[in-house]
JSON list of N, CA and C in Angstrom, two decimals:
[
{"chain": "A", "resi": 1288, "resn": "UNK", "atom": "N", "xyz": [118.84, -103.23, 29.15]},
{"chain": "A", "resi": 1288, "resn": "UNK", "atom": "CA", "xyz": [118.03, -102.10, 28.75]},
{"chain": "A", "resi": 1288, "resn": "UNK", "atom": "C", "xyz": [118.95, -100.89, 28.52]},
{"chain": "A", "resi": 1289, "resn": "UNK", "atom": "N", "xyz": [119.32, -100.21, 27.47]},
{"chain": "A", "resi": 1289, "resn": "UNK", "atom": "CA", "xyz": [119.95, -99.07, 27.18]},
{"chain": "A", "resi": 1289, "resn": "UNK", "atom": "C", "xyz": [118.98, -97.94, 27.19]},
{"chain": "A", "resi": 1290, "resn": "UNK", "atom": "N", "xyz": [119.62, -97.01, 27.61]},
{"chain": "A", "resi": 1290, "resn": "UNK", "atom": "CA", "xyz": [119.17, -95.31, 27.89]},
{"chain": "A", "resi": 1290, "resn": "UNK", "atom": "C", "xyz": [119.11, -94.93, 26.56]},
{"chain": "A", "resi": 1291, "resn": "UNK", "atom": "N", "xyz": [117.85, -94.82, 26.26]},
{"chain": "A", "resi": 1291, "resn": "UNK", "atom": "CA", "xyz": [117.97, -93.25, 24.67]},
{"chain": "A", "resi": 1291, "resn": "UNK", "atom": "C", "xyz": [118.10, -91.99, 25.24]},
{"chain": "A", "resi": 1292, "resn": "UNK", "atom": "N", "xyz": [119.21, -91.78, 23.93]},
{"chain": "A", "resi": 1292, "resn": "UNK", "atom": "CA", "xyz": [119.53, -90.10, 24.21]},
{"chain": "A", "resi": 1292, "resn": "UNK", "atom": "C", "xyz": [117.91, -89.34, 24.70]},
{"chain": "A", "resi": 1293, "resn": "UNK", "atom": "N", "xyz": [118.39, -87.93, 25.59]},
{"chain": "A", "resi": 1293, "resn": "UNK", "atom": "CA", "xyz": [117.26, -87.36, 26.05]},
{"chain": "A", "resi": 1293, "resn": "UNK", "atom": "C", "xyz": [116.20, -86.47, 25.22]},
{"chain": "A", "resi": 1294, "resn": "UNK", "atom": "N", "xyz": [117.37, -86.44, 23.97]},
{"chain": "A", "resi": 1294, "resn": "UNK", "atom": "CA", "xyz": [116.65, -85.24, 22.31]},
{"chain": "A", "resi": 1294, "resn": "UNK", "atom": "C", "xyz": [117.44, -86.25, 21.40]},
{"chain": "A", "resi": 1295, "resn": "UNK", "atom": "N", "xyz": [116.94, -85.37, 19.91]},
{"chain": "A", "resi": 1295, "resn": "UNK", "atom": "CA", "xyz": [117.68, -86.14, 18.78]},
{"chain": "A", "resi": 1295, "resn": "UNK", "atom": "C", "xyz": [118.23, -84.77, 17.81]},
{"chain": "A", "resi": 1296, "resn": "UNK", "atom": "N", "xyz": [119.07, -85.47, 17.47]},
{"chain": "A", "resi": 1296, "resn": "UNK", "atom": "CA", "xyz": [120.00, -84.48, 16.51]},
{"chain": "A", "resi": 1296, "resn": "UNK", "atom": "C", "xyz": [119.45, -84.56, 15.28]},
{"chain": "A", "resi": 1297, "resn": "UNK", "atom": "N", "xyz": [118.89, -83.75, 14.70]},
{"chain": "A", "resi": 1297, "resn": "UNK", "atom": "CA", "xyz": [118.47, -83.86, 12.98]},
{"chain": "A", "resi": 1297, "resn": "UNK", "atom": "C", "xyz": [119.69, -82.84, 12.46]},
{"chain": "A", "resi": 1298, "resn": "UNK", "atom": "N", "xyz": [120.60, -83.72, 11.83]},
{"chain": "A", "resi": 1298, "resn": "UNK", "atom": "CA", "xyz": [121.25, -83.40, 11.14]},
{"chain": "A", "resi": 1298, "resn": "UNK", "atom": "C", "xyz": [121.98, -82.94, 9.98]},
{"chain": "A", "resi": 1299, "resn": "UNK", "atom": "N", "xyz": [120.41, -82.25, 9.25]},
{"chain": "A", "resi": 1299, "resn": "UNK", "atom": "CA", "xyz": [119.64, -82.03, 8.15]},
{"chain": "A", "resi": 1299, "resn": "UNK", "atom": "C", "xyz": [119.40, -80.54, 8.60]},
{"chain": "A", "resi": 1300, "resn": "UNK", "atom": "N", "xyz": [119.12, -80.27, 10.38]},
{"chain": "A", "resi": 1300, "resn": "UNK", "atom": "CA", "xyz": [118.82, -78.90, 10.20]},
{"chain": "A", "resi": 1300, "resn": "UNK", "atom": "C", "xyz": [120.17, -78.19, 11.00]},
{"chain": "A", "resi": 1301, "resn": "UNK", "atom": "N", "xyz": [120.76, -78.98, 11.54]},
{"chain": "A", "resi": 1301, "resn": "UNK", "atom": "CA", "xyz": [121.80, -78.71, 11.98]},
{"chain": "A", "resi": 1301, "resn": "UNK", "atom": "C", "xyz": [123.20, -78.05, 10.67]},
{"chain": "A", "resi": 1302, "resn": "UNK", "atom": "N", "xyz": [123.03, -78.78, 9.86]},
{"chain": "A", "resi": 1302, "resn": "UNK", "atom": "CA", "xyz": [124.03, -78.50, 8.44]},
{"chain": "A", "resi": 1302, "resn": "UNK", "atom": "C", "xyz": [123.32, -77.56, 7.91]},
{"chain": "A", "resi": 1303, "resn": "UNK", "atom": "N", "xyz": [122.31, -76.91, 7.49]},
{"chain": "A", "resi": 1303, "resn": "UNK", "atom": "CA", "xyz": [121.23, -75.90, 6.86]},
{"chain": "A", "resi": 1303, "resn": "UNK", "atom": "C", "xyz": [121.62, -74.57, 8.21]},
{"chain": "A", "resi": 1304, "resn": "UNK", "atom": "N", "xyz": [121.57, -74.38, 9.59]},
{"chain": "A", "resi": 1304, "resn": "UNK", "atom": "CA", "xyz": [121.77, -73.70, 10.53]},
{"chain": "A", "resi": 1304, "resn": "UNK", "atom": "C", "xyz": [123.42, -73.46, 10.40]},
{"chain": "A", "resi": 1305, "resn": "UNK", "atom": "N", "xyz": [124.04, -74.66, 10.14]},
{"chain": "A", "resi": 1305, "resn": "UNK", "atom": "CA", "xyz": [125.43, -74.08, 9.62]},
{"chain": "A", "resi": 1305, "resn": "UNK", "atom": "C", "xyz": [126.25, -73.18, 8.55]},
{"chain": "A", "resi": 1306, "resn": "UNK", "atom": "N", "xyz": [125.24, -73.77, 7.68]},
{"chain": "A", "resi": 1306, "resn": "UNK", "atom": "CA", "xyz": [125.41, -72.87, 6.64]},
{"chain": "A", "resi": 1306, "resn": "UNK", "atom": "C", "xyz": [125.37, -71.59, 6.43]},
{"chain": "A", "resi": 1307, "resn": "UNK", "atom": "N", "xyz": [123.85, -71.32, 7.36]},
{"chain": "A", "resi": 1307, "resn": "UNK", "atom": "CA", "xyz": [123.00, -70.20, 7.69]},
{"chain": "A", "resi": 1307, "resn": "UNK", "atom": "C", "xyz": [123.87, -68.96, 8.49]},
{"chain": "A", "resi": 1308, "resn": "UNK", "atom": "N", "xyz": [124.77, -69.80, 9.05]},
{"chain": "A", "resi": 1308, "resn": "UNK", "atom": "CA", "xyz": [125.74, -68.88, 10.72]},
{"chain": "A", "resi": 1308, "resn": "UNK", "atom": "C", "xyz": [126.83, -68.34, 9.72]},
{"chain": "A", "resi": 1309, "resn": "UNK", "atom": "N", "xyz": [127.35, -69.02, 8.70]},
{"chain": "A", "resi": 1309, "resn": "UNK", "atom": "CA", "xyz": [128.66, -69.37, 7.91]},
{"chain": "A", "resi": 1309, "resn": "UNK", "atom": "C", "xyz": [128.30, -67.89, 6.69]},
{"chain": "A", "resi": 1310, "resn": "UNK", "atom": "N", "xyz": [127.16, -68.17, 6.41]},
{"chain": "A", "resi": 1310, "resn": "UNK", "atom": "CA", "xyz": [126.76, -66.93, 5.43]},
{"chain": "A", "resi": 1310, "resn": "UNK", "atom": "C", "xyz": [126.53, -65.64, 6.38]},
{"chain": "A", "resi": 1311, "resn": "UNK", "atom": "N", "xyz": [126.26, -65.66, 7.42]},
{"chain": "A", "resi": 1311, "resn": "UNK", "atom": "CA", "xyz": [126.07, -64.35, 7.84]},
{"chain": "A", "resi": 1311, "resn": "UNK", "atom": "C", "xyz": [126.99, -63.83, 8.08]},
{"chain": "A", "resi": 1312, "resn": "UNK", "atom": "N", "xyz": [128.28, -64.79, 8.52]},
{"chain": "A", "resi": 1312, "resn": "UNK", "atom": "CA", "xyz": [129.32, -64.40, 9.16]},
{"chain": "A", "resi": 1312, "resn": "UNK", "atom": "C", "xyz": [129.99, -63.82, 8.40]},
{"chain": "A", "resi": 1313, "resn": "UNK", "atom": "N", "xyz": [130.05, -64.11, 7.02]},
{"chain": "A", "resi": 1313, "resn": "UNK", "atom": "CA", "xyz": [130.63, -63.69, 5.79]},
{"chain": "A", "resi": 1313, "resn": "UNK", "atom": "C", "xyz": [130.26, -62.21, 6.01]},
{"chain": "A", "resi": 1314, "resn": "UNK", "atom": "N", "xyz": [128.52, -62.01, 5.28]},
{"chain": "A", "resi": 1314, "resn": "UNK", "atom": "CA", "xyz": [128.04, -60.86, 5.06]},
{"chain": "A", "resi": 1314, "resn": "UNK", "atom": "C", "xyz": [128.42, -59.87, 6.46]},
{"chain": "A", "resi": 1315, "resn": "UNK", "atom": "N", "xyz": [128.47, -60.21, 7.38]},
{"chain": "A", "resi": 1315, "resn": "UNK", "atom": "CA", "xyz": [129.29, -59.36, 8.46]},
{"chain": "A", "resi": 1315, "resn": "UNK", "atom": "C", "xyz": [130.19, -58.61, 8.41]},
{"chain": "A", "resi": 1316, "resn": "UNK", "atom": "N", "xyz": [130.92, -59.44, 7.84]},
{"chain": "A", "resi": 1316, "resn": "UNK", "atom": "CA", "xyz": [132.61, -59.42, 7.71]},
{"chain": "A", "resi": 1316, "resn": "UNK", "atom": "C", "xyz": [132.47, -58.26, 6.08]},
{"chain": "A", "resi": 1317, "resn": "UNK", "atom": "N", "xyz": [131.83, -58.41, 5.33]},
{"chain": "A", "resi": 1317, "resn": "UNK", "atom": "CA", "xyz": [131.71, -57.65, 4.33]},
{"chain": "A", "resi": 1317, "resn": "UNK", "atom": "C", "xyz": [130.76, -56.52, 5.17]},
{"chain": "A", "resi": 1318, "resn": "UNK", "atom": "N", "xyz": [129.85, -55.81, 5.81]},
{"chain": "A", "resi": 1318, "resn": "UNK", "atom": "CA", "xyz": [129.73, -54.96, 6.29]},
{"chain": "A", "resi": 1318, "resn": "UNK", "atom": "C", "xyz": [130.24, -54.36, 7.61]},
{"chain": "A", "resi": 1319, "resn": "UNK", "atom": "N", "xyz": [130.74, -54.89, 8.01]},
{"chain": "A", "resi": 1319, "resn": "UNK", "atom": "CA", "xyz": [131.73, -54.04, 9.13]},
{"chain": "A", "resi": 1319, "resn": "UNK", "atom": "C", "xyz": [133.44, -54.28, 8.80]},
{"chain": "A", "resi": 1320, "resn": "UNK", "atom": "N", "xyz": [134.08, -53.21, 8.74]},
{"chain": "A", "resi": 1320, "resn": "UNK", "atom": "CA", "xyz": [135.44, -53.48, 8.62]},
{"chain": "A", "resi": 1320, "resn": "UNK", "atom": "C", "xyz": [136.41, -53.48, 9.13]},
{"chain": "A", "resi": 1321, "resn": "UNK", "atom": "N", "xyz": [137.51, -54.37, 9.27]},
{"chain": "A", "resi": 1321, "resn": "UNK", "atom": "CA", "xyz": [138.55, -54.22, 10.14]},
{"chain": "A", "resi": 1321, "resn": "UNK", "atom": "C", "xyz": [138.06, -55.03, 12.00]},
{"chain": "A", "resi": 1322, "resn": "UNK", "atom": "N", "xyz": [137.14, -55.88, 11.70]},
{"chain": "A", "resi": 1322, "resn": "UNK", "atom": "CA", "xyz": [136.54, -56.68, 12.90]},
{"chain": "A", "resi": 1322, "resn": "UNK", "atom": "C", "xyz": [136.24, -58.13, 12.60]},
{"chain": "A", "resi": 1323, "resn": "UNK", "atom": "N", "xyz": [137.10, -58.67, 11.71]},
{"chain": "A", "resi": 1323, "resn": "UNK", "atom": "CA", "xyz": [136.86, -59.76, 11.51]},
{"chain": "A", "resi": 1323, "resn": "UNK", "atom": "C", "xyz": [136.96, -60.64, 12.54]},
{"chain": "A", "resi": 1324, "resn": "UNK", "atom": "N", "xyz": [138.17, -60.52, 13.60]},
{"chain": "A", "resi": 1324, "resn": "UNK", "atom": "CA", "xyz": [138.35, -61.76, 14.71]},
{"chain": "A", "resi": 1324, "resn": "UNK", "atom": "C", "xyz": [137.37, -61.77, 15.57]},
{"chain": "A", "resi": 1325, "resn": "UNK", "atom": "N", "xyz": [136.59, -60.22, 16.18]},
{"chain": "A", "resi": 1325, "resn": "UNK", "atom": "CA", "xyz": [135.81, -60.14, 16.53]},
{"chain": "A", "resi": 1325, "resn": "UNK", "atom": "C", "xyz": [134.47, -60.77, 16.20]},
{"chain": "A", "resi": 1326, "resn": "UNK", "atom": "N", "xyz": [134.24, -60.92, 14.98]},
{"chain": "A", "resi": 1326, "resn": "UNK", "atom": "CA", "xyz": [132.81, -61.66, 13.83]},
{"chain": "A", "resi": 1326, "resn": "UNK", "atom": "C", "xyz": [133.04, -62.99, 14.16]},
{"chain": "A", "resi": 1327, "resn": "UNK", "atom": "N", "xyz": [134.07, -63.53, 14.07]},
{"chain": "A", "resi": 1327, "resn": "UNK", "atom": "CA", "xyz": [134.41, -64.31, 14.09]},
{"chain": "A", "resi": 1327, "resn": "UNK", "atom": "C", "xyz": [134.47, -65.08, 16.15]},
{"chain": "A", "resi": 1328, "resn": "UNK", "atom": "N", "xyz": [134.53, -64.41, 16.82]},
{"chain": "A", "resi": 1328, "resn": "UNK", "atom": "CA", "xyz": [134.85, -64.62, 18.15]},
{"chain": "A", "resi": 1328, "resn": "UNK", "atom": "C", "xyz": [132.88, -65.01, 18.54]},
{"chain": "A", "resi": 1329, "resn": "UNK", "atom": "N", "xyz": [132.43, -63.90, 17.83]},
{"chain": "A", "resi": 1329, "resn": "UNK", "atom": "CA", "xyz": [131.22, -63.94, 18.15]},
{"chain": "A", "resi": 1329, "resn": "UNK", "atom": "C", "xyz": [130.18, -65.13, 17.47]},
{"chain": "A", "resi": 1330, "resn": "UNK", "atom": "N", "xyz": [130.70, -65.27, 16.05]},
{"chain": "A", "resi": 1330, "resn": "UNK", "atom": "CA", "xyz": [130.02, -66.41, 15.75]},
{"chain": "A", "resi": 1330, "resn": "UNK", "atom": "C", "xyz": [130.21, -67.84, 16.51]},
{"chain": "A", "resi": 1331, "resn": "UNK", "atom": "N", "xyz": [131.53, -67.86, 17.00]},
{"chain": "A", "resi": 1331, "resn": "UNK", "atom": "CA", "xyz": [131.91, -68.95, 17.49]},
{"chain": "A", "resi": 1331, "resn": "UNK", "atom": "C", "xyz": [131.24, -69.33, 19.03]},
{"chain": "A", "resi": 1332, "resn": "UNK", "atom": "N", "xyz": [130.82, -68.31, 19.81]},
{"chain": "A", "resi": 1332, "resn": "UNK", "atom": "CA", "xyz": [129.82, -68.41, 20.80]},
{"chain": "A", "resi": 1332, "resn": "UNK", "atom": "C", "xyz": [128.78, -68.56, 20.89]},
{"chain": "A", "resi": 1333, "resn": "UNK", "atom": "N", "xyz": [127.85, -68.17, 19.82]},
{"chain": "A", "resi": 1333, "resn": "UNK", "atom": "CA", "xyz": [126.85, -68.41, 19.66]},
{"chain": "A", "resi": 1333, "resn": "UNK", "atom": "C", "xyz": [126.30, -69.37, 18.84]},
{"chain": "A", "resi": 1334, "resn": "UNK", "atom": "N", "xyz": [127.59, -70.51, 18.41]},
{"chain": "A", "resi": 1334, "resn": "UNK", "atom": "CA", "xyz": [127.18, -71.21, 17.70]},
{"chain": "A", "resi": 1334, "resn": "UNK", "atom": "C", "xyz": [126.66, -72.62, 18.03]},
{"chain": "A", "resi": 1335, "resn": "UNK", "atom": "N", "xyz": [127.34, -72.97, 19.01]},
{"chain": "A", "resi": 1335, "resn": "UNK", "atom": "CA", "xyz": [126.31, -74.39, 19.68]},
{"chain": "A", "resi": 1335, "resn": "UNK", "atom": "C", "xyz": [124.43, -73.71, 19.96]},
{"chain": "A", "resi": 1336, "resn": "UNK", "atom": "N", "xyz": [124.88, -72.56, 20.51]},
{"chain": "A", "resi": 1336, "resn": "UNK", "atom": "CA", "xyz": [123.22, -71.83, 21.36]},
{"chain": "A", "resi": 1336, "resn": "UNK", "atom": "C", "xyz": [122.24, -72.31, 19.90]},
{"chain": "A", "resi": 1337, "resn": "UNK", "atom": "N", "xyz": [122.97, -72.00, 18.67]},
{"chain": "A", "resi": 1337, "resn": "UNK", "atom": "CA", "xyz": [122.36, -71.57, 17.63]},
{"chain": "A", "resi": 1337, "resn": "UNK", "atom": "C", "xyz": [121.92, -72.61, 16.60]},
{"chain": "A", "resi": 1338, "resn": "UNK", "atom": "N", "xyz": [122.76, -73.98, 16.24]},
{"chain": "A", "resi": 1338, "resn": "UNK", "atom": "CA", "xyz": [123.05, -74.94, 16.04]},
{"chain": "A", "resi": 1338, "resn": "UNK", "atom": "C", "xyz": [122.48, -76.07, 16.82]},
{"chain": "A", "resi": 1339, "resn": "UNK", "atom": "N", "xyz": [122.52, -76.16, 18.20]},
{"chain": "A", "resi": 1339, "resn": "UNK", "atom": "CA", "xyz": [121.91, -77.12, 18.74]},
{"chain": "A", "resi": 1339, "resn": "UNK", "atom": "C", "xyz": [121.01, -76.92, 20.09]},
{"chain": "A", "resi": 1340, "resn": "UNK", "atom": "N", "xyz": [120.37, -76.29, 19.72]},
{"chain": "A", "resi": 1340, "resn": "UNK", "atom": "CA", "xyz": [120.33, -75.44, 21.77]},
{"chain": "A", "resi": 1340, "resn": "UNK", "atom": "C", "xyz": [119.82, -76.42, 22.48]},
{"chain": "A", "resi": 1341, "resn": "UNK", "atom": "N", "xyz": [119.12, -77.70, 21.96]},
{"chain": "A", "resi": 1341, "resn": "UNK", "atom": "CA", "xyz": [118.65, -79.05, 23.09]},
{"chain": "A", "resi": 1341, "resn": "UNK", "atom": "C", "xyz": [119.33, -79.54, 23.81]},
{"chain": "A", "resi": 1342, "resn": "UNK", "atom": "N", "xyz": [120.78, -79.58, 23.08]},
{"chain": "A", "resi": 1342, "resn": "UNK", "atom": "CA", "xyz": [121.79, -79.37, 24.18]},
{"chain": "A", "resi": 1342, "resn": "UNK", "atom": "C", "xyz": [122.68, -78.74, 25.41]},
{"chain": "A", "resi": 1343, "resn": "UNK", "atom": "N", "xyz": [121.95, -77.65, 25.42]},
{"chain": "A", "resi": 1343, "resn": "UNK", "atom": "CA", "xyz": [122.57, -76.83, 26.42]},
{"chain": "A", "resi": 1343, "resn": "UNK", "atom": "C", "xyz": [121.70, -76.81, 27.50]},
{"chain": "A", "resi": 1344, "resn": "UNK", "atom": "N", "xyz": [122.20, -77.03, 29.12]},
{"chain": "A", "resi": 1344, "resn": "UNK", "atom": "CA", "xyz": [121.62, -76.82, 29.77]},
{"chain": "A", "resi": 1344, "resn": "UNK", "atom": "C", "xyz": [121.76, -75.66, 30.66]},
{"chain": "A", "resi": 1345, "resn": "UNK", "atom": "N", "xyz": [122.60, -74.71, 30.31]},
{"chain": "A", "resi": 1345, "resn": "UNK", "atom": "CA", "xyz": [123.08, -73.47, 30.79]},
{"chain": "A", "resi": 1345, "resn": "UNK", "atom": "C", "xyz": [122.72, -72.41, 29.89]},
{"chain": "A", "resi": 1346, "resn": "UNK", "atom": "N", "xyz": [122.79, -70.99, 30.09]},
{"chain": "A", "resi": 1346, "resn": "UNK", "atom": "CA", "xyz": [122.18, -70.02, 29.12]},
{"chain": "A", "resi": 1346, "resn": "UNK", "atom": "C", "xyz": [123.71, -69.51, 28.65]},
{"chain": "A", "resi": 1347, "resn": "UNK", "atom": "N", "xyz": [123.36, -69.21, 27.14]},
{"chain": "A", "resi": 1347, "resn": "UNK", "atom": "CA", "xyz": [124.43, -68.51, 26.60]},
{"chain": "A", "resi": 1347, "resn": "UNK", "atom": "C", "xyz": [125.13, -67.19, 26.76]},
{"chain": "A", "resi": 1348, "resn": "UNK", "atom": "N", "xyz": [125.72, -66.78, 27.36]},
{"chain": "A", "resi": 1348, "resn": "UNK", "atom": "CA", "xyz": [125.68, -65.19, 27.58]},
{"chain": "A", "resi": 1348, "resn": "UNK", "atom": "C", "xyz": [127.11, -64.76, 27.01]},
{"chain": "A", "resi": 1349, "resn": "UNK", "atom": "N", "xyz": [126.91, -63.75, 26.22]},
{"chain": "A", "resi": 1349, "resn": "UNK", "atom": "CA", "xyz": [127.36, -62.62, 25.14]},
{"chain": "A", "resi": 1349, "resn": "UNK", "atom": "C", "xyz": [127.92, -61.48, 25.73]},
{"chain": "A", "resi": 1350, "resn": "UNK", "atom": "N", "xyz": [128.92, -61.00, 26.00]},
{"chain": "A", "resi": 1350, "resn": "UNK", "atom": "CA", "xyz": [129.15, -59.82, 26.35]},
{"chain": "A", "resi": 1350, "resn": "UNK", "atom": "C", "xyz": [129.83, -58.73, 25.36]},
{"chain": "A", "resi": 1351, "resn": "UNK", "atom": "N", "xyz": [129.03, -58.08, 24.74]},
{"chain": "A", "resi": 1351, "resn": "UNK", "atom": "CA", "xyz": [130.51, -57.23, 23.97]},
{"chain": "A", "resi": 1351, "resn": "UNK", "atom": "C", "xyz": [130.46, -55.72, 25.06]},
{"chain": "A", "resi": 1352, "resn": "UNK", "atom": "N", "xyz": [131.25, -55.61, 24.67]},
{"chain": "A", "resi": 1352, "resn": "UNK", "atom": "CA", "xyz": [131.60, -54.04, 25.29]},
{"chain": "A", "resi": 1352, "resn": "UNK", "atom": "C", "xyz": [132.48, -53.23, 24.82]},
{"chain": "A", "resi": 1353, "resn": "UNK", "atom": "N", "xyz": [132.59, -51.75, 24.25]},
{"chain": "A", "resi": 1353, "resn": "UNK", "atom": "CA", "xyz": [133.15, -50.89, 23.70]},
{"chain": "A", "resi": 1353, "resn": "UNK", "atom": "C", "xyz": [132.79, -49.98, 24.16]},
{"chain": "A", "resi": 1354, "resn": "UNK", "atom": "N", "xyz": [133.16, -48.99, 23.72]},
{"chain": "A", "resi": 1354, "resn": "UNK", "atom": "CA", "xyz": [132.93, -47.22, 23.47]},
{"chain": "A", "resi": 1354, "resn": "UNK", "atom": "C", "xyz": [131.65, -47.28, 22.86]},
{"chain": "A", "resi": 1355, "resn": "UNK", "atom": "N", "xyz": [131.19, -46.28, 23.40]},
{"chain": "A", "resi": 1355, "resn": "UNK", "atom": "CA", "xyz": [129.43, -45.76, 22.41]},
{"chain": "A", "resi": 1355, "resn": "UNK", "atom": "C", "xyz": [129.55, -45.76, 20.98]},
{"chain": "A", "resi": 1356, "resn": "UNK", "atom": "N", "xyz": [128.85, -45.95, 20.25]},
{"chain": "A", "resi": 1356, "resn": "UNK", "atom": "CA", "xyz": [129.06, -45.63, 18.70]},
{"chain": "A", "resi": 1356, "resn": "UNK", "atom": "C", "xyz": [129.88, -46.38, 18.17]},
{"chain": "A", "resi": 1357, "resn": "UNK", "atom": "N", "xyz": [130.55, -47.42, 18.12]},
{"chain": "A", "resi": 1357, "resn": "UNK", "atom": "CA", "xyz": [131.44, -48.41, 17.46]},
{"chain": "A", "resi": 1357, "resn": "UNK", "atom": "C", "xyz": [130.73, -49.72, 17.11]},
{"chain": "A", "resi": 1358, "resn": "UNK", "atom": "N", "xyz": [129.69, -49.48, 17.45]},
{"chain": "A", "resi": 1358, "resn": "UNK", "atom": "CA", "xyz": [129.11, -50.57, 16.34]},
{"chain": "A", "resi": 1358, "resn": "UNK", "atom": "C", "xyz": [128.22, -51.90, 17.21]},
{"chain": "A", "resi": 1359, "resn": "UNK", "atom": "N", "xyz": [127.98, -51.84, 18.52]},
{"chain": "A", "resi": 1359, "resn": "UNK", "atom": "CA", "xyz": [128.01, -53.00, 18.66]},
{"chain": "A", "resi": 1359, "resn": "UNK", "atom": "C", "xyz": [126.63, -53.81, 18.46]},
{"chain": "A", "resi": 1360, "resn": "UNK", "atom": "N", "xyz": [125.75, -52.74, 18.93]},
{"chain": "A", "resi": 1360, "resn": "UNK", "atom": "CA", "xyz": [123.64, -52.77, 18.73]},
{"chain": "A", "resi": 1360, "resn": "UNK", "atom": "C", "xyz": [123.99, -53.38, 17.25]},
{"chain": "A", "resi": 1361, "resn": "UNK", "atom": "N", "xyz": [124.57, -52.38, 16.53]},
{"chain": "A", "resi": 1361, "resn": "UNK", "atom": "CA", "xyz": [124.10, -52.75, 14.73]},
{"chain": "A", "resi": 1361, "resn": "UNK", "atom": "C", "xyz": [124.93, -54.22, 14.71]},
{"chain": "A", "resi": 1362, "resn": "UNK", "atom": "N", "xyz": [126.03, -54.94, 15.08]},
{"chain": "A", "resi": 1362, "resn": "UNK", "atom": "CA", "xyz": [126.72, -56.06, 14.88]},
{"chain": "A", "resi": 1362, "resn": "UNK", "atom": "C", "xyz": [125.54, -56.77, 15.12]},
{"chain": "A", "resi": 1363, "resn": "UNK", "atom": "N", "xyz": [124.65, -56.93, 16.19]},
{"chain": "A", "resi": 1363, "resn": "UNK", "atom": "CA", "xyz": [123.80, -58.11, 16.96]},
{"chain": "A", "resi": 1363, "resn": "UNK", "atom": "C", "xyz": [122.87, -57.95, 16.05]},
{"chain": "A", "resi": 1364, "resn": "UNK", "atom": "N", "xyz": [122.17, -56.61, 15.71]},
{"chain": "A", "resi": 1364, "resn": "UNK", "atom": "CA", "xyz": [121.03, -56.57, 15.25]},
{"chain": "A", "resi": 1364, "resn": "UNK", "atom": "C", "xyz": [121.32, -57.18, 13.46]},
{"chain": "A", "resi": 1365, "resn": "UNK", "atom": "N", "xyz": [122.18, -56.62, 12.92]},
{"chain": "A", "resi": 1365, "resn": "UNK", "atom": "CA", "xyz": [122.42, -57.42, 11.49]},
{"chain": "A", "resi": 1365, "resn": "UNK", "atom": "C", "xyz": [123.03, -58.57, 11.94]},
{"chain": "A", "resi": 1366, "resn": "UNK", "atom": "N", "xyz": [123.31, -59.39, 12.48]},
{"chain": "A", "resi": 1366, "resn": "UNK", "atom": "CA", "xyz": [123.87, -61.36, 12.88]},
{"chain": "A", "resi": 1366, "resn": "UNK", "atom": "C", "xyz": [122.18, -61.73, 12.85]},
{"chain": "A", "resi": 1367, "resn": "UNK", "atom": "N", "xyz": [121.23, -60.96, 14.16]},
{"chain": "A", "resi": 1367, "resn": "UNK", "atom": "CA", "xyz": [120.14, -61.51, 14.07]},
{"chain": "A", "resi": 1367, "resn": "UNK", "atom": "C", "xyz": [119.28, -61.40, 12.43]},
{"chain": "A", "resi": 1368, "resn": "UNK", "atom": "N", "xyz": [119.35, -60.41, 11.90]},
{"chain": "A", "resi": 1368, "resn": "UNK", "atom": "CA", "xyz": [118.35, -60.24, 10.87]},
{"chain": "A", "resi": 1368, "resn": "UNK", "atom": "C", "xyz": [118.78, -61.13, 9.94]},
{"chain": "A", "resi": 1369, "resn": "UNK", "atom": "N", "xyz": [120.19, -61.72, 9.82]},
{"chain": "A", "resi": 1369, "resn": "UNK", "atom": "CA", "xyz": [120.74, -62.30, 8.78]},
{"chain": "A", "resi": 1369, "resn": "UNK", "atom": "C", "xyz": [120.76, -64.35, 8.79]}
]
């Protein structure tokens, strides 16, 4: 008797969600400047959460932190809207 996996991977929405992370990350990178590794640091964390979250059994947690006014509310809030 073999174990089935506990979820299933549709890998149809998984490649469409990739795409989806891949374009924003772009348009990011074209509205904020000079923060690319950062766009980039951030997409890369949130990308299993975002991509597959049936898999995670731990919560994702995000920390940015800066100085007031450097951007960071508007980074999250345009990743989410996008």
């Amino acid at each position: 008797m073999s174990a089935s996996p506990p979820f299933v991977i549709d890998h149809d929405q998984v490649r469409d969600r990739q795409k989806r992370l891949n374009r924003a990350c772009r348009q990011l990178k074209r509205d904020f400047v000079g923060i690319d590794g950062i766009i980039d640091e951030l997409c890369d964390y949130v990308r299993v959460w975002y991509l597959m979250p049936e898999i995670l059994s731990r919560p994702v947690i995000v920390n940015l932190w800066g100085m007031t006014g450097v951007g960071k509310t508007d980074l999250v809030r345009r990743l989410v809207s996008y």
